[in-house]
Amino acid sequence: MAALSHCVLVVAVFAATAHASSSSSCSEESAACVHETPTDSALGLLQHQSAAHRVQSKGQSAAAASASSNSPHQGPIMMPMQAGLEPFTAETWPMQVNKDPMSLTTEKVCMQAFQTAYDCQFIPQEFGGATCTCLDDVAITWNCPTWYSTMLWGTWYMKPTNTKSVPMGFDKVNETKAVCMKAFQQAFDCTDIDMYEGGAKGSCYAGYCQRWWNACLSEGDFTKDVLHKDSVLPEVRELVNKASH
């Protein structure tokens, strides 16, 4: 386990280094360089413009597609550049969320929050959907949808799908907005909960990530800092309490 933990640390550092390098690069395919400004960097979450991040081998693409079609559910905490659990299974993978009721229920609530928030990205803001951008991210591997994957499973090498879990319609704008706002608030709060205790399995420490959350929770305003509201654990305690009776 110590060796595995060391491996995870090395991989995480490598991923962070790659990101830092790409943030200061300009893409040869783009007419302009994306600078680290509050508006530009938050407009497309994790839009890395370096050519290196746009290059992905067919093998990587196939592995990611295969992993996406067989995504693990609750339990495993995957490494950032891991394409699958083989030769392990979801049950035997060594890095797991704690098996106590609080942690497992927290994981369930957090995964649902991130999935619902992702589903909201497919709904126009005018219909109550996300007020922060995501689907316009043109990067191949390190992009907004795969960032959601890190929060759900821990790896960039998967991609969530739109489960269409959010009600939508001309007569449901307020309901849609309420569902999306709750999902984004809970997802944001899950980033403040340890992954082994069921919280988000990815990271969001960079400044542009905070600005993206600002837009998600402040009607698109990148400059209005949003705060954690402890929206997850009270619900978890209630669910655990109900399950124990």
Coordinates of C-alpha atoms in Angstrom, one line a residue, residues 40-205:
D40 CA -10.6 34.0 -20.0
S41 CA -9.4 31.1 -17.8
A42 CA -12.8 30.5 -16.3
L43 CA -14.7 30.7 -19.5
G44 CA -13.6 27.2 -20.4
L45 CA -12.8 25.1 -17.4
L46 CA -9.3 23.5 -17.9
Q47 CA -9.1 24.6 -21.5
H48 CA -5.4 23.8 -22.1
Q49 CA -4.3 25.3 -25.4
S50 CA -0.9 23.7 -25.7
A51 CA -0.3 21.4 -28.6
A52 CA 0.9 18.7 -26.3
H53 CA -2.4 18.4 -24.6
R54 CA -4.2 18.2 -27.9
V55 CA -2.2 15.2 -29.0
Q56 CA -3.7 11.9 -28.0
S57 CA -2.8 8.5 -29.4
K58 CA -5.4 6.2 -30.9
G59 CA -4.4 3.7 -28.1
Q60 CA -5.3 6.3 -25.5
S61 CA -8.6 7.2 -27.2
A62 CA -9.5 3.5 -27.4
A63 CA -8.6 2.9 -23.8
A64 CA -10.7 5.9 -22.6
A65 CA -13.6 4.9 -24.7
S66 CA -13.4 1.4 -23.3
A67 CA -13.2 2.7 -19.8
S68 CA -16.1 5.0 -20.3
S69 CA -18.3 2.1 -21.4
N70 CA -17.5 0.2 -18.2
S71 CA -17.2 3.0 -15.6
P72 CA -16.9 1.9 -12.0
H73 CA -19.5 2.9 -9.6
Q74 CA -19.0 3.5 -5.9
G75 CA -15.9 2.5 -4.1
P76 CA -12.7 2.8 -6.2
I77 CA -10.5 5.9 -6.2
M78 CA -8.7 5.8 -9.5
M79 CA -5.4 7.4 -10.3
P80 CA -5.4 10.6 -12.5
M81 CA -4.0 8.9 -15.6
Q82 CA -5.6 5.5 -15.2
A83 CA -7.7 4.1 -18.1
G84 CA -9.2 1.1 -16.3
L85 CA -9.2 -1.1 -13.2
E86 CA -7.8 -4.2 -14.9
P87 CA -6.6 -6.6 -13.7
F88 CA -8.5 -5.5 -10.5
T89 CA -12.2 -5.1 -10.2
A90 CA -14.2 -2.3 -8.5
E91 CA -14.2 -4.4 -5.4
T92 CA -10.6 -5.4 -5.3
W93 CA -9.0 -2.1 -6.4
P94 CA -6.7 -1.2 -3.4
M95 CA -7.7 2.5 -3.1
Q96 CA -11.2 2.6 -1.8
V97 CA -13.6 5.0 -0.1
N98 CA -13.9 4.0 3.6
K99 CA -16.6 1.4 4.0
D100 CA -18.4 3.0 6.9
P101 CA -22.0 4.2 6.3
M102 CA -21.2 7.9 6.5
S103 CA -18.4 7.7 3.9
L104 CA -20.3 5.5 1.5
T105 CA -23.4 7.7 1.7
T106 CA -21.3 10.8 1.3
E107 CA -19.8 9.3 -1.8
K108 CA -23.3 8.5 -3.2
V109 CA -24.5 12.0 -2.6
C110 CA -21.4 13.6 -4.1
M111 CA -21.4 11.4 -7.2
Q112 CA -25.0 12.2 -7.8
A113 CA -24.3 16.0 -7.3
F114 CA -21.5 15.9 -9.9
Q115 CA -23.5 13.8 -12.3
T116 CA -26.5 16.2 -12.0
A117 CA -24.3 19.2 -12.4
Y118 CA -22.8 17.7 -15.5
D119 CA -26.3 17.0 -16.9
C120 CA -27.1 20.7 -16.2
Q121 CA -24.3 21.7 -18.6
F122 CA -26.5 20.4 -21.5
I123 CA -29.3 22.7 -20.5
P124 CA -29.2 26.4 -21.7
Q125 CA -29.0 29.0 -19.0
E126 CA -32.3 30.5 -20.2
F127 CA -34.0 27.2 -19.3
G128 CA -32.4 27.1 -15.8
G129 CA -29.3 25.2 -16.8
A130 CA -25.6 25.8 -15.9
T131 CA -24.4 29.4 -15.8
C132 CA -20.8 28.3 -16.2
T133 CA -19.3 26.9 -19.4
C134 CA -18.0 23.5 -20.1
L135 CA -19.0 21.8 -23.3
D136 CA -17.1 24.4 -25.5
D137 CA -13.9 23.0 -24.1
V138 CA -11.9 21.9 -27.2
A139 CA -9.0 20.1 -25.4
I140 CA -8.9 16.3 -26.0
T141 CA -7.9 14.7 -22.7
W142 CA -7.6 17.4 -20.0
N143 CA -10.9 19.1 -20.6
C144 CA -14.1 20.0 -18.7
P145 CA -16.0 16.7 -19.2
T146 CA -13.0 14.7 -18.1
W147 CA -12.5 17.0 -15.1
Y148 CA -16.0 15.9 -14.1
S149 CA -14.6 12.3 -14.5
T150 CA -11.8 13.0 -12.0
M151 CA -14.4 14.2 -9.5
L152 CA -16.6 11.1 -10.0
W153 CA -13.9 8.4 -10.3
G154 CA -10.4 10.0 -9.9
T155 CA -9.2 9.7 -13.5
W156 CA -9.0 11.9 -16.5
Y157 CA -9.2 8.9 -18.8
M158 CA -13.0 8.6 -18.6
K159 CA -15.9 10.8 -19.7
P160 CA -19.3 11.0 -18.1
T161 CA -22.5 10.9 -20.1
N162 CA -25.6 13.1 -20.0
T163 CA -28.1 11.0 -18.0
K164 CA -30.8 13.6 -18.6
S165 CA -31.7 13.5 -14.9
V166 CA -32.8 17.1 -14.8
P167 CA -36.4 18.2 -15.6
M168 CA -36.5 20.7 -18.4
G169 CA -39.3 22.5 -20.2
F170 CA -40.8 26.0 -20.8
D171 CA -42.9 25.5 -17.7
K172 CA -40.1 24.0 -15.6
V173 CA -37.4 26.7 -15.7
N174 CA -37.6 27.4 -12.0
E175 CA -37.6 23.7 -11.1
T176 CA -34.6 23.1 -13.4
K177 CA -32.7 26.0 -11.9
A178 CA -33.4 24.8 -8.4
V179 CA -32.1 21.3 -9.2
C180 CA -29.0 22.7 -10.9
M181 CA -28.1 25.1 -8.2
K182 CA -28.5 22.5 -5.5
A183 CA -26.3 20.1 -7.6
F184 CA -23.5 22.7 -8.1
Q185 CA -23.6 23.8 -4.5
Q186 CA -23.3 20.2 -3.3
A187 CA -20.6 19.4 -5.8
F188 CA -18.6 22.4 -4.7
D189 CA -19.0 21.4 -1.1
C190 CA -17.9 17.9 -2.0
T191 CA -14.5 19.3 -3.0
D192 CA -14.1 20.2 0.6
I193 CA -14.6 16.6 1.8
D194 CA -11.8 14.1 1.9
M195 CA -12.0 11.6 -1.0
Y196 CA -11.7 8.6 1.4
E197 CA -14.6 9.9 3.3
G198 CA -16.7 10.1 0.2
G199 CA -15.9 13.5 -1.2
A200 CA -14.7 14.5 -4.7
K201 CA -12.0 12.2 -6.0
G202 CA -10.3 15.0 -8.0
S203 CA -8.8 18.3 -7.1
C204 CA -9.8 22.0 -7.7
Y205 CA -7.1 24.1 -6.0

